[in-house]
mmCIF file of C-alpha atoms in Angstrom:
data_model
loop_
_atom_site.group_PDB
_atom_site.id
_atom_site.type_symbol
_atom_site.label_atom_id
_atom_site.label_comp_id
_atom_site.label_asym_id
_atom_site.label_seq_id
_atom_site.Cartn_x
_atom_site.Cartn_y
_atom_site.Cartn_z
ATOM 1 C CA UNK I 1 4.503 -107.796 29.819
ATOM 2 C CA UNK I 2 3.121 -111.332 28.985
ATOM 3 C CA UNK I 3 2.760 -112.687 25.805
ATOM 4 C CA UNK I 4 -0.647 -113.417 24.047
ATOM 5 C CA UNK I 5 -1.268 -117.024 23.880
ATOM 6 C CA UNK I 6 -3.664 -117.725 21.281
ATOM 7 C CA UNK I 7 -6.296 -120.723 21.658
ATOM 8 C CA UNK I 8 -5.304 -123.450 20.913
ATOM 9 C CA UNK I 9 -1.672 -123.051 21.539
ATOM 10 C CA UNK I 10 0.452 -123.981 18.487
ATOM 11 C CA UNK I 11 3.130 -122.892 16.536
ATOM 12 C CA UNK I 12 2.418 -120.056 14.593
ATOM 13 C CA UNK I 13 2.098 -120.074 10.594
ATOM 14 C CA UNK I 14 5.844 -119.526 9.062
ATOM 15 C CA UNK I 15 5.089 -116.007 7.664
ATOM 16 C CA UNK I 16 8.644 -115.490 6.891
ATOM 17 C CA UNK I 17 9.000 -117.505 3.890
ATOM 18 C CA UNK I 18 11.816 -120.124 3.036
ATOM 19 C CA UNK I 19 14.014 -117.650 0.740
ATOM 20 C CA UNK I 20 12.092 -118.617 -2.176
ATOM 21 C CA UNK I 21 8.712 -117.732 -4.044
ATOM 22 C CA UNK I 22 5.757 -120.250 -3.398
ATOM 23 C CA UNK I 23 5.106 -123.369 -5.669
ATOM 24 C CA UNK I 24 2.774 -121.742 -7.538
ATOM 25 C CA UNK I 25 4.876 -118.724 -8.907
ATOM 26 C CA UNK I 26 7.892 -121.030 -9.335
ATOM 27 C CA UNK I 27 5.667 -123.223 -11.500
ATOM 28 C CA UNK I 28 4.332 -120.083 -13.673
ATOM 29 C CA UNK I 29 8.140 -119.425 -14.142
ATOM 30 C CA UNK I 30 8.557 -122.243 -15.989
ATOM 31 C CA UNK I 31 5.480 -121.879 -18.251
ATOM 32 C CA UNK I 32 5.109 -118.182 -19.196
ATOM 33 C CA UNK I 33 7.751 -116.549 -21.447
ATOM 34 C CA UNK I 34 7.094 -113.296 -19.800
ATOM 35 C CA UNK I 35 7.849 -114.887 -16.479
ATOM 36 C CA UNK I 36 4.682 -113.684 -15.235
ATOM 37 C CA UNK I 37 4.106 -114.355 -11.347
ATOM 38 C CA UNK I 38 0.991 -113.687 -10.405
ATOM 39 C CA UNK I 39 0.440 -114.594 -7.058
ATOM 40 C CA UNK I 40 -3.380 -113.902 -5.825
ATOM 41 C CA UNK I 41 -5.528 -114.857 -2.680
ATOM 42 C CA UNK I 42 -6.607 -118.111 -4.459
ATOM 43 C CA UNK I 43 -3.028 -118.961 -5.970
ATOM 44 C CA UNK I 44 -0.658 -119.385 -2.919
ATOM 45 C CA UNK I 45 1.169 -122.008 -1.031
ATOM 46 C CA UNK I 46 -0.856 -124.108 1.503
ATOM 47 C CA UNK I 47 -0.202 -123.228 5.106
ATOM 48 C CA UNK I 48 2.152 -125.192 7.007
ATOM 49 C CA UNK I 49 -0.192 -125.083 10.034
ATOM 50 C CA UNK I 50 -4.040 -124.891 10.398
ATOM 51 C CA UNK I 51 -3.853 -120.969 11.231
ATOM 52 C CA UNK I 52 -7.640 -120.684 11.146
ATOM 53 C CA UNK I 53 -7.576 -122.610 14.417
ATOM 54 C CA UNK I 54 -5.859 -119.515 16.129
ATOM 55 C CA UNK I 55 -8.301 -117.282 17.823
ATOM 56 C CA UNK I 56 -6.312 -114.301 19.502
ATOM 57 C CA UNK I 57 -8.642 -112.027 22.094
ATOM 58 C CA UNK I 58 -7.868 -108.275 21.471
ATOM 59 C CA UNK I 59 -9.562 -105.062 22.051
ATOM 60 C CA UNK I 60 -9.882 -101.747 20.082
ATOM 61 C CA UNK I 61 -7.403 -98.981 21.479
ATOM 62 C CA UNK I 62 -7.712 -96.528 18.667
ATOM 63 C CA UNK I 63 -10.031 -95.636 15.927
ATOM 64 C CA UNK I 64 -9.021 -93.049 13.427
ATOM 65 C CA UNK I 65 -10.809 -91.577 10.097
ATOM 66 C CA UNK I 66 -7.989 -92.074 7.502
ATOM 67 C CA UNK I 67 -9.816 -90.496 4.546
ATOM 68 C CA UNK I 68 -11.141 -87.087 4.150
ATOM 69 C CA UNK I 69 -14.387 -88.144 2.965
ATOM 70 C CA UNK I 70 -14.478 -90.215 6.397
ATOM 71 C CA UNK I 71 -15.511 -93.650 4.715
ATOM 72 C CA UNK I 72 -12.201 -95.030 5.848
ATOM 73 C CA UNK I 73 -11.259 -95.703 9.369
ATOM 74 C CA UNK I 74 -8.389 -97.742 10.963
ATOM 75 C CA UNK I 75 -8.469 -99.549 14.016
ATOM 76 C CA UNK I 76 -5.444 -100.177 16.430
ATOM 77 C CA UNK I 77 -6.172 -103.370 18.470
ATOM 78 C CA UNK I 78 -3.866 -104.959 21.282
ATOM 79 C CA UNK I 79 -4.186 -107.737 23.691
ATOM 80 C CA UNK I 80 -6.191 -106.967 26.713
ATOM 81 C CA UNK I 81 -2.979 -107.269 28.893
ATOM 82 C CA UNK I 82 -0.792 -105.425 26.362
ATOM 83 C CA UNK I 83 1.230 -108.558 25.593
ATOM 84 C CA UNK I 84 3.038 -109.676 22.561
ATOM 85 C CA UNK I 85 1.204 -110.753 19.459
ATOM 86 C CA UNK I 86 2.188 -112.898 16.847
ATOM 87 C CA UNK I 87 4.442 -111.729 14.281
ATOM 88 C CA UNK I 88 3.927 -111.259 10.833
ATOM 89 C CA UNK I 89 4.951 -110.059 7.213
ATOM 90 C CA UNK I 90 3.919 -107.473 4.730
ATOM 91 C CA UNK I 91 0.947 -108.711 3.125
ATOM 92 C CA UNK I 92 -0.516 -110.502 5.687
ATOM 93 C CA UNK I 93 -4.043 -110.073 7.076
ATOM 94 C CA UNK I 94 -6.393 -110.915 9.995
ATOM 95 C CA UNK I 95 -9.940 -112.554 9.960
ATOM 96 C CA UNK I 96 -11.790 -110.442 11.915
ATOM 97 C CA UNK I 97 -14.765 -111.999 13.923
ATOM 98 C CA UNK I 98 -17.582 -109.506 14.157
ATOM 99 C CA UNK I 99 -19.943 -109.189 17.105
ATOM 100 C CA UNK I 100 -22.820 -110.333 14.680
ATOM 101 C CA UNK I 101 -20.970 -113.630 13.796
ATOM 102 C CA UNK I 102 -19.644 -112.847 10.372
ATOM 103 C CA UNK I 103 -15.924 -112.989 9.556
ATOM 104 C CA UNK I 104 -14.156 -110.656 7.370
ATOM 105 C CA UNK I 105 -10.588 -110.539 6.015
ATOM 106 C CA UNK I 106 -8.680 -107.111 6.567
ATOM 107 C CA UNK I 107 -4.925 -106.522 5.473
ATOM 108 C CA UNK I 108 -2.468 -105.597 8.348
ATOM 109 C CA UNK I 109 -1.358 -101.980 7.389
ATOM 110 C CA UNK I 110 0.595 -101.003 10.697
ATOM 111 C CA UNK I 111 4.190 -101.467 11.614
ATOM 112 C CA UNK I 112 5.339 -104.919 11.612
ATOM 113 C CA UNK I 113 8.246 -104.257 14.184
ATOM 114 C CA UNK I 114 5.400 -103.349 16.640
ATOM 115 C CA UNK I 115 4.653 -106.701 18.459
ATOM 116 C CA UNK I 116 2.208 -105.107 20.668
ATOM 117 C CA UNK I 117 -0.551 -103.889 18.079
ATOM 118 C CA UNK I 118 -2.303 -104.752 15.022
ATOM 119 C CA UNK I 119 -3.590 -102.016 12.465
ATOM 120 C CA UNK I 120 -6.396 -102.574 9.970
ATOM 121 C CA UNK I 121 -8.303 -100.071 7.707
ATOM 122 C CA UNK I 122 -11.899 -100.582 6.720
ATOM 123 C CA UNK I 123 -13.748 -98.584 3.958
ATOM 124 C CA UNK I 124 -17.812 -98.055 4.575
ATOM 125 C CA UNK I 125 -19.481 -99.950 1.647
ATOM 126 C CA UNK I 126 -23.296 -98.961 2.172
ATOM 127 C CA UNK I 127 -24.664 -101.556 -0.041
ATOM 128 C CA UNK I 128 -22.454 -104.144 0.650
ATOM 129 C CA UNK I 129 -22.728 -107.402 2.740
ATOM 130 C CA UNK I 130 -22.659 -105.512 6.270
ATOM 131 C CA UNK I 131 -19.236 -106.374 7.413
ATOM 132 C CA UNK I 132 -17.879 -103.015 6.612
ATOM 133 C CA UNK I 133 -20.969 -101.277 8.351
ATOM 134 C CA UNK I 134 -20.680 -103.320 11.383
ATOM 135 C CA UNK I 135 -16.712 -102.235 11.846
ATOM 136 C CA UNK I 136 -18.003 -98.509 11.208
ATOM 137 C CA UNK I 137 -20.773 -98.487 13.332
ATOM 138 C CA UNK I 138 -20.319 -100.862 16.009
ATOM 139 C CA UNK I 139 -16.519 -101.154 16.743
ATOM 140 C CA UNK I 140 -15.686 -98.468 19.224
ATOM 141 C CA UNK I 141 -12.660 -98.019 21.386
ATOM 142 C CA UNK I 142 -12.766 -100.360 24.272
ATOM 143 C CA UNK I 143 -14.695 -103.130 22.305
ATOM 144 C CA UNK I 144 -13.356 -106.697 22.678
ATOM 145 C CA UNK I 145 -12.775 -108.476 19.253
ATOM 146 C CA UNK I 146 -11.203 -111.842 18.357
ATOM 147 C CA UNK I 147 -9.339 -112.449 15.408
ATOM 148 C CA UNK I 148 -7.834 -115.293 13.677
ATOM 149 C CA UNK I 149 -4.135 -115.295 12.020
ATOM 150 C CA UNK I 150 -2.340 -113.709 10.971
ATOM 151 C CA UNK I 151 -1.645 -115.509 7.699
ATOM 152 C CA UNK I 152 -0.245 -114.226 4.441
ATOM 153 C CA UNK I 153 -1.740 -114.736 1.071
ATOM 154 C CA UNK I 154 0.158 -111.820 -0.623
ATOM 155 C CA UNK I 155 3.681 -112.463 0.400
ATOM 156 C CA UNK I 156 6.494 -109.802 -0.266
ATOM 157 C CA UNK I 157 9.110 -111.782 -1.885
ATOM 158 C CA UNK I 158 12.137 -109.518 -1.813
ATOM 159 C CA UNK I 159 14.679 -109.032 -4.533
ATOM 160 C CA UNK I 160 17.578 -111.518 -3.625
ATOM 161 C CA UNK I 161 15.343 -113.662 -1.026
ATOM 162 C CA UNK I 162 13.127 -115.527 -3.849
ATOM 163 C CA UNK I 163 12.729 -112.909 -6.525
ATOM 164 C CA UNK I 164 15.306 -112.402 -9.286
ATOM 165 C CA UNK I 165 14.038 -108.633 -9.634
ATOM 166 C CA UNK I 166 16.297 -105.783 -9.084
ATOM 167 C CA UNK I 167 13.788 -103.347 -8.257
ATOM 168 C CA UNK I 168 10.068 -103.007 -7.073
ATOM 169 C CA UNK I 169 7.214 -101.167 -8.415
ATOM 170 C CA UNK I 170 3.967 -100.861 -6.467
ATOM 171 C CA UNK I 171 0.439 -99.948 -7.715
ATOM 172 C CA UNK I 172 -2.270 -99.401 -4.932
ATOM 173 C CA UNK I 173 -6.013 -98.296 -5.445
ATOM 174 C CA UNK I 174 -7.756 -96.907 -2.887
ATOM 175 C CA UNK I 175 -7.905 -99.184 0.233
ATOM 176 C CA UNK I 176 -5.682 -101.384 -1.728
ATOM 177 C CA UNK I 177 -2.983 -99.573 -0.201
ATOM 178 C CA UNK I 178 -3.343 -101.308 3.010
ATOM 179 C CA UNK I 179 -1.100 -104.395 2.385
ATOM 180 C CA UNK I 180 1.212 -102.081 0.436
ATOM 181 C CA UNK I 181 2.148 -99.768 3.314
ATOM 182 C CA UNK I 182 4.241 -102.358 5.182
ATOM 183 C CA UNK I 183 5.886 -103.544 2.177
ATOM 184 C CA UNK I 184 7.069 -100.090 1.633
ATOM 185 C CA UNK I 185 8.202 -100.073 5.117
ATOM 186 C CA UNK I 186 10.187 -103.247 4.890
ATOM 187 C CA UNK I 187 11.850 -101.886 1.475
ATOM 188 C CA UNK I 188 12.989 -98.763 3.110
ATOM 189 C CA UNK I 189 14.436 -100.632 5.854
ATOM 190 C CA UNK I 190 16.511 -103.048 3.603
ATOM 191 C CA UNK I 191 17.405 -100.274 1.134
ATOM 192 C CA UNK I 192 15.666 -101.834 -1.761
ATOM 193 C CA UNK I 193 15.013 -99.656 -4.897
ATOM 194 C CA UNK I 194 11.231 -99.045 -5.291
ATOM 195 C CA UNK I 195 8.516 -96.855 -6.650
ATOM 196 C CA UNK I 196 4.797 -96.508 -6.632
ATOM 197 C CA UNK I 197 1.738 -95.306 -8.038
ATOM 198 C CA UNK I 198 -1.215 -94.623 -5.695
ATOM 199 C CA UNK I 199 -4.571 -94.289 -7.849
ATOM 200 C CA UNK I 200 -8.006 -93.465 -6.574
ATOM 201 C CA UNK I 201 -11.253 -91.389 -7.305
ATOM 202 C CA UNK I 202 -10.104 -88.255 -5.686
ATOM 203 C CA UNK I 203 -7.442 -87.190 -3.306
ATOM 204 C CA UNK I 204 -10.517 -86.942 -0.676
ATOM 205 C CA UNK I 205 -11.270 -90.861 -1.002
ATOM 206 C CA UNK I 206 -7.757 -92.311 -0.581
ATOM 207 C CA UNK I 207 -6.738 -93.420 2.515
ATOM 208 C CA UNK I 208 -3.057 -92.715 4.348
ATOM 209 C CA UNK I 209 -2.356 -90.013 1.678
ATOM 210 C CA UNK I 210 -0.195 -88.149 3.958
ATOM 211 C CA UNK I 211 1.631 -91.281 5.018
ATOM 212 C CA UNK I 212 2.211 -92.374 1.739
ATOM 213 C CA UNK I 213 3.433 -88.967 0.225
ATOM 214 C CA UNK I 214 5.972 -88.736 2.958
ATOM 215 C CA UNK I 215 7.941 -91.071 0.973
ATOM 216 C CA UNK I 216 8.657 -88.047 -1.462
ATOM 217 C CA UNK I 217 9.445 -88.407 -5.337
ATOM 218 C CA UNK I 218 9.091 -92.220 -5.223
ATOM 219 C CA UNK I 219 5.617 -92.113 -4.946
ATOM 220 C CA UNK I 220 3.151 -90.640 -7.951
ATOM 221 C CA UNK I 221 -0.754 -89.981 -6.887
ATOM 222 C CA UNK I 222 -2.923 -90.138 -9.570
ATOM 223 C CA UNK I 223 -6.765 -89.372 -9.112
ATOM 224 C CA UNK I 224 -9.687 -89.884 -11.830
ATOM 225 C CA UNK I 225 -11.051 -86.455 -11.087
ATOM 226 C CA UNK I 226 -7.654 -84.688 -11.812
ATOM 227 C CA UNK I 227 -5.987 -87.006 -14.395
ATOM 228 C CA UNK I 228 -8.631 -89.255 -15.706
ATOM 229 C CA UNK I 229 -8.847 -92.997 -15.653
ATOM 230 C CA UNK I 230 -5.259 -94.136 -15.707
ATOM 231 C CA UNK I 231 -3.890 -96.549 -18.517
ATOM 232 C CA UNK I 232 -1.534 -99.520 -17.920
ATOM 233 C CA UNK I 233 1.207 -97.383 -19.177
ATOM 234 C CA UNK I 234 0.448 -94.735 -16.628
ATOM 235 C CA UNK I 235 0.353 -97.158 -13.843
ATOM 236 C CA UNK I 236 3.604 -98.832 -14.792
ATOM 237 C CA UNK I 237 6.075 -95.947 -15.495
ATOM 238 C CA UNK I 238 9.584 -97.187 -15.711
ATOM 239 C CA UNK I 239 8.947 -100.840 -15.303
ATOM 240 C CA UNK I 240 10.976 -103.084 -17.348
ATOM 241 C CA UNK I 241 13.007 -106.380 -16.989
ATOM 242 C CA UNK I 242 14.159 -107.093 -13.630
ATOM 243 C CA UNK I 243 11.179 -105.487 -12.064
ATOM 244 C CA UNK I 244 8.680 -107.089 -9.702
ATOM 245 C CA UNK I 245 5.270 -105.178 -9.603
ATOM 246 C CA UNK I 246 2.889 -105.443 -6.520
ATOM 247 C CA UNK I 247 -0.504 -104.625 -7.150
ATOM 248 C CA UNK I 248 -3.496 -104.270 -5.018
ATOM 249 C CA UNK I 249 -6.744 -102.683 -5.802
ATOM 250 C CA UNK I 250 -10.284 -103.191 -7.610
ATOM 251 C CA UNK I 251 -10.467 -106.036 -10.210
ATOM 252 C CA UNK I 252 -10.560 -103.806 -13.130
ATOM 253 C CA UNK I 253 -7.104 -102.541 -12.200
ATOM 254 C CA UNK I 254 -5.276 -105.617 -11.242
ATOM 255 C CA UNK I 255 -6.561 -107.172 -14.493
ATOM 256 C CA UNK I 256 -5.312 -104.153 -16.669
ATOM 257 C CA UNK I 257 -1.909 -104.755 -14.744
ATOM 258 C CA UNK I 258 -1.917 -108.345 -15.463
ATOM 259 C CA UNK I 259 -2.785 -108.010 -19.098
ATOM 260 C CA UNK I 260 0.035 -105.428 -19.504
ATOM 261 C CA UNK I 261 2.688 -107.397 -17.619
ATOM 262 C CA UNK I 262 1.861 -110.753 -19.872
ATOM 263 C CA UNK I 263 3.426 -108.486 -22.782
ATOM 264 C CA UNK I 264 6.443 -107.519 -20.529
ATOM 265 C CA UNK I 265 9.167 -110.191 -20.684
ATOM 266 C CA UNK I 266 11.414 -110.263 -17.272
ATOM 267 C CA UNK I 267 8.541 -108.490 -15.114
ATOM 268 C CA UNK I 268 7.103 -110.468 -12.126
ATOM 269 C CA UNK I 269 3.532 -109.498 -10.919
ATOM 270 C CA UNK I 270 2.303 -110.256 -7.642
ATOM 271 C CA UNK I 271 -1.403 -109.279 -6.997
ATOM 272 C CA UNK I 272 -4.197 -109.595 -4.322
ATOM 273 C CA UNK I 273 -7.723 -108.981 -5.652
ATOM 274 C CA UNK I 274 -10.864 -107.650 -3.757
ATOM 275 C CA UNK I 275 -13.597 -109.915 -5.027
ATOM 276 C CA UNK I 276 -14.104 -113.454 -5.808
ATOM 277 C CA UNK I 277 -12.340 -114.891 -8.977
ATOM 278 C CA UNK I 278 -14.592 -115.427 -11.931
ATOM 279 C CA UNK I 279 -15.703 -119.424 -12.355
ATOM 280 C CA UNK I 280 -13.290 -120.940 -15.042
ATOM 281 C CA UNK I 281 -14.504 -123.952 -16.995
ATOM 282 C CA UNK I 282 -17.839 -124.187 -15.018
ATOM 283 C CA UNK I 283 -20.652 -126.539 -16.031
ATOM 284 C CA UNK I 284 -24.136 -126.367 -14.666
ATOM 285 C CA UNK I 285 -25.307 -128.854 -12.003
ATOM 286 C CA UNK I 286 -27.559 -129.176 -9.262
ATOM 287 C CA UNK I 287 -27.273 -129.086 -5.308
ATOM 288 C CA UNK I 288 -29.718 -130.908 -3.103
ATOM 289 C CA UNK I 289 -30.064 -129.585 0.569
ATOM 290 C CA UNK I 290 -30.094 -132.808 2.445
ATOM 291 C CA UNK I 291 -31.932 -131.475 5.380
ATOM 292 C CA UNK I 292 -35.172 -130.104 3.531
ATOM 293 C CA UNK I 293 -34.847 -131.675 0.288
ATOM 294 C CA UNK I 294 -34.645 -128.605 -1.742
ATOM 295 C CA UNK I 295 -32.845 -128.734 -4.958
ATOM 296 C CA UNK I 296 -30.998 -125.852 -6.346
ATOM 297 C CA UNK I 297 -29.713 -125.427 -10.076
ATOM 298 C CA UNK I 298 -26.273 -123.577 -10.021
ATOM 299 C CA UNK I 299 -25.425 -122.217 -13.423
ATOM 300 C CA UNK I 300 -22.146 -122.386 -15.244
ATOM 301 C CA UNK I 301 -20.939 -119.092 -14.233
ATOM 302 C CA UNK I 302 -21.976 -118.986 -10.423
ATOM 303 C CA UNK I 303 -20.969 -120.590 -7.347
ATOM 304 C CA UNK I 304 -22.789 -122.893 -5.254
ATOM 305 C CA UNK I 305 -22.452 -120.327 -2.459
ATOM 306 C CA UNK I 306 -24.303 -117.689 -4.219
ATOM 307 C CA UNK I 307 -27.307 -120.068 -4.931
ATOM 308 C CA UNK I 308 -27.187 -121.293 -1.470
ATOM 309 C CA UNK I 309 -27.326 -117.972 -0.145
ATOM 310 C CA UNK I 310 -30.606 -117.367 -1.888
ATOM 311 C CA UNK I 311 -32.131 -120.098 -0.084
ATOM 312 C CA UNK I 312 -30.249 -119.685 3.137
ATOM 313 C CA UNK I 313 -29.325 -115.877 3.468
ATOM 314 C CA UNK I 314 -27.847 -116.689 7.112
ATOM 315 C CA UNK I 315 -25.327 -119.219 5.818
ATOM 316 C CA UNK I 316 -21.511 -118.366 6.722
ATOM 317 C CA UNK I 317 -19.223 -117.357 4.359
ATOM 318 C CA UNK I 318 -16.090 -114.661 4.462
ATOM 319 C CA UNK I 319 -13.304 -114.729 1.722
ATOM 320 C CA UNK I 320 -15.396 -116.179 -1.094
ATOM 321 C CA UNK I 321 -12.040 -117.236 -2.532
ATOM 322 C CA UNK I 322 -11.584 -120.650 -1.043
ATOM 323 C CA UNK I 323 -8.849 -120.155 1.641
ATOM 324 C CA UNK I 324 -10.519 -119.083 5.048
ATOM 325 C CA UNK I 325 -12.987 -122.505 5.630
ATOM 326 C CA UNK I 326 -15.764 -120.291 6.911
ATOM 327 C CA UNK I 327 -18.274 -121.676 4.158
ATOM 328 C CA UNK I 328 -17.190 -125.333 4.770
ATOM 329 C CA UNK I 329 -19.893 -128.205 4.283
ATOM 330 C CA UNK I 330 -20.043 -131.741 4.344
ATOM 331 C CA UNK I 331 -20.899 -133.409 1.167
ATOM 332 C CA UNK I 332 -23.062 -136.490 1.707
ATOM 333 C CA UNK I 333 -22.851 -137.471 -2.092
ATOM 334 C CA UNK I 334 -21.687 -136.793 -5.433
ATOM 335 C CA UNK I 335 -18.097 -136.051 -6.611
ATOM 336 C CA UNK I 336 -16.377 -132.705 -5.756
ATOM 337 C CA UNK I 337 -14.261 -130.821 -8.343
ATOM 338 C CA UNK I 338 -12.154 -128.874 -5.492
ATOM 339 C CA UNK I 339 -11.029 -125.804 -6.245
ATOM 340 C CA UNK I 340 -9.879 -124.218 -2.930
ATOM 341 C CA UNK I 341 -6.380 -124.079 -1.526
ATOM 342 C CA UNK I 342 -6.620 -125.044 2.115
ATOM 343 C CA UNK I 343 -8.269 -128.344 2.551
ATOM 344 C CA UNK I 344 -6.082 -131.352 3.273
ATOM 345 C CA UNK I 345 -6.513 -134.531 1.522
ATOM 346 C CA UNK I 346 -8.028 -136.022 4.415
ATOM 347 C CA UNK I 347 -10.632 -133.419 4.655
ATOM 348 C CA UNK I 348 -11.527 -133.897 1.118
ATOM 349 C CA UNK I 349 -11.593 -137.597 1.506
ATOM 350 C CA UNK I 350 -14.039 -137.105 4.744
ATOM 351 C CA UNK I 351 -16.323 -134.963 2.559
ATOM 352 C CA UNK I 352 -15.456 -131.388 3.201
ATOM 353 C CA UNK I 353 -15.931 -128.974 0.564
ATOM 354 C CA UNK I 354 -15.731 -125.176 0.533
ATOM 355 C CA UNK I 355 -18.981 -124.145 -1.294
ATOM 356 C CA UNK I 356 -17.610 -120.436 -2.518
ATOM 357 C CA UNK I 357 -15.229 -122.097 -5.149
ATOM 358 C CA UNK I 358 -15.546 -125.618 -5.194
ATOM 359 C CA UNK I 359 -17.903 -127.412 -7.731
ATOM 360 C CA UNK I 360 -19.583 -130.609 -8.581
ATOM 361 C CA UNK I 361 -17.616 -132.879 -10.736
ATOM 362 C CA UNK I 362 -20.751 -134.574 -12.022
ATOM 363 C CA UNK I 363 -24.445 -133.622 -12.419
ATOM 364 C CA UNK I 364 -25.476 -133.399 -8.796
ATOM 365 C CA UNK I 365 -24.298 -132.698 -4.947
ATOM 366 C CA UNK I 366 -26.010 -133.627 -1.752
ATOM 367 C CA UNK I 367 -24.932 -131.035 0.720
ATOM 368 C CA UNK I 368 -25.669 -131.621 4.539
ATOM 369 C CA UNK I 369 -27.510 -128.436 4.777
#
């Protein structure tokens, strides 16, 4: 079978790593006594290649319900000709271009050894921004889709290959199991010692339950209806020095784990969050929409994107965390406080800005909107 050739043709991003942790985590290792290493979607190594330039045509070949309450489905996607797909590593995700034009990120949760298929899973969010509803209601078997990537904002740094830890402990909350599943497979293949706590509201709501429980006693499943809301100690049993913790789930969970690990010397933490990070050290400013002359007030604790969406509900956005480029706009005047992790120096000099995270370095920005 032929191999898929994404457009434009370019070398794929190096998802294998260089045998070391990324620059952010190594810097934190110097300054945090607890050696806290917390890599999130907004703290990661800048890609070697503009991965978002890659657009890969796929087709949905399988659609399956993965939770008993039917709110989570998985999609298996292949190339139209069945050819090989770009390789990836645990923690990677795809940007899925939906028929409406929306772009949403979903973690790859299949087998990385299978070069002919990508699997993602999506939880239905009835009152969300429409992405999950569109997947659940519109992407049937046979539907053509386009993806960008894969790219990795949540890399699995193996013990002995960039991590000084001797063992790994995983913490997953609900749909947060998706990036963890490939990590478990890799740990098994390489003989890495690991354990996991999988938490959720009830056994009916958590996806891939039988797949997870097939790992036996290394996995503890905790549900709120049976055990109550878990404490940090219950999510981190047996975690001590020389352990790396990988956590993905709701913000409340990831923050609980982060606070606990800060008090645990010798423990590394790698985490991915579901929602945009809070604004830190923000100040209020104004944004003028150059094409209409409208002036928007941006409070100290809100993003430019949030205010722009009030005036322009159809504005494009996706990750809301400064790495996907979907919300990039051109700045006509004003000083930008760049807080993204993806724009190059040349792009910033040219006036590009990601309005989901970046802010004004003064009192006013004029945007080409």
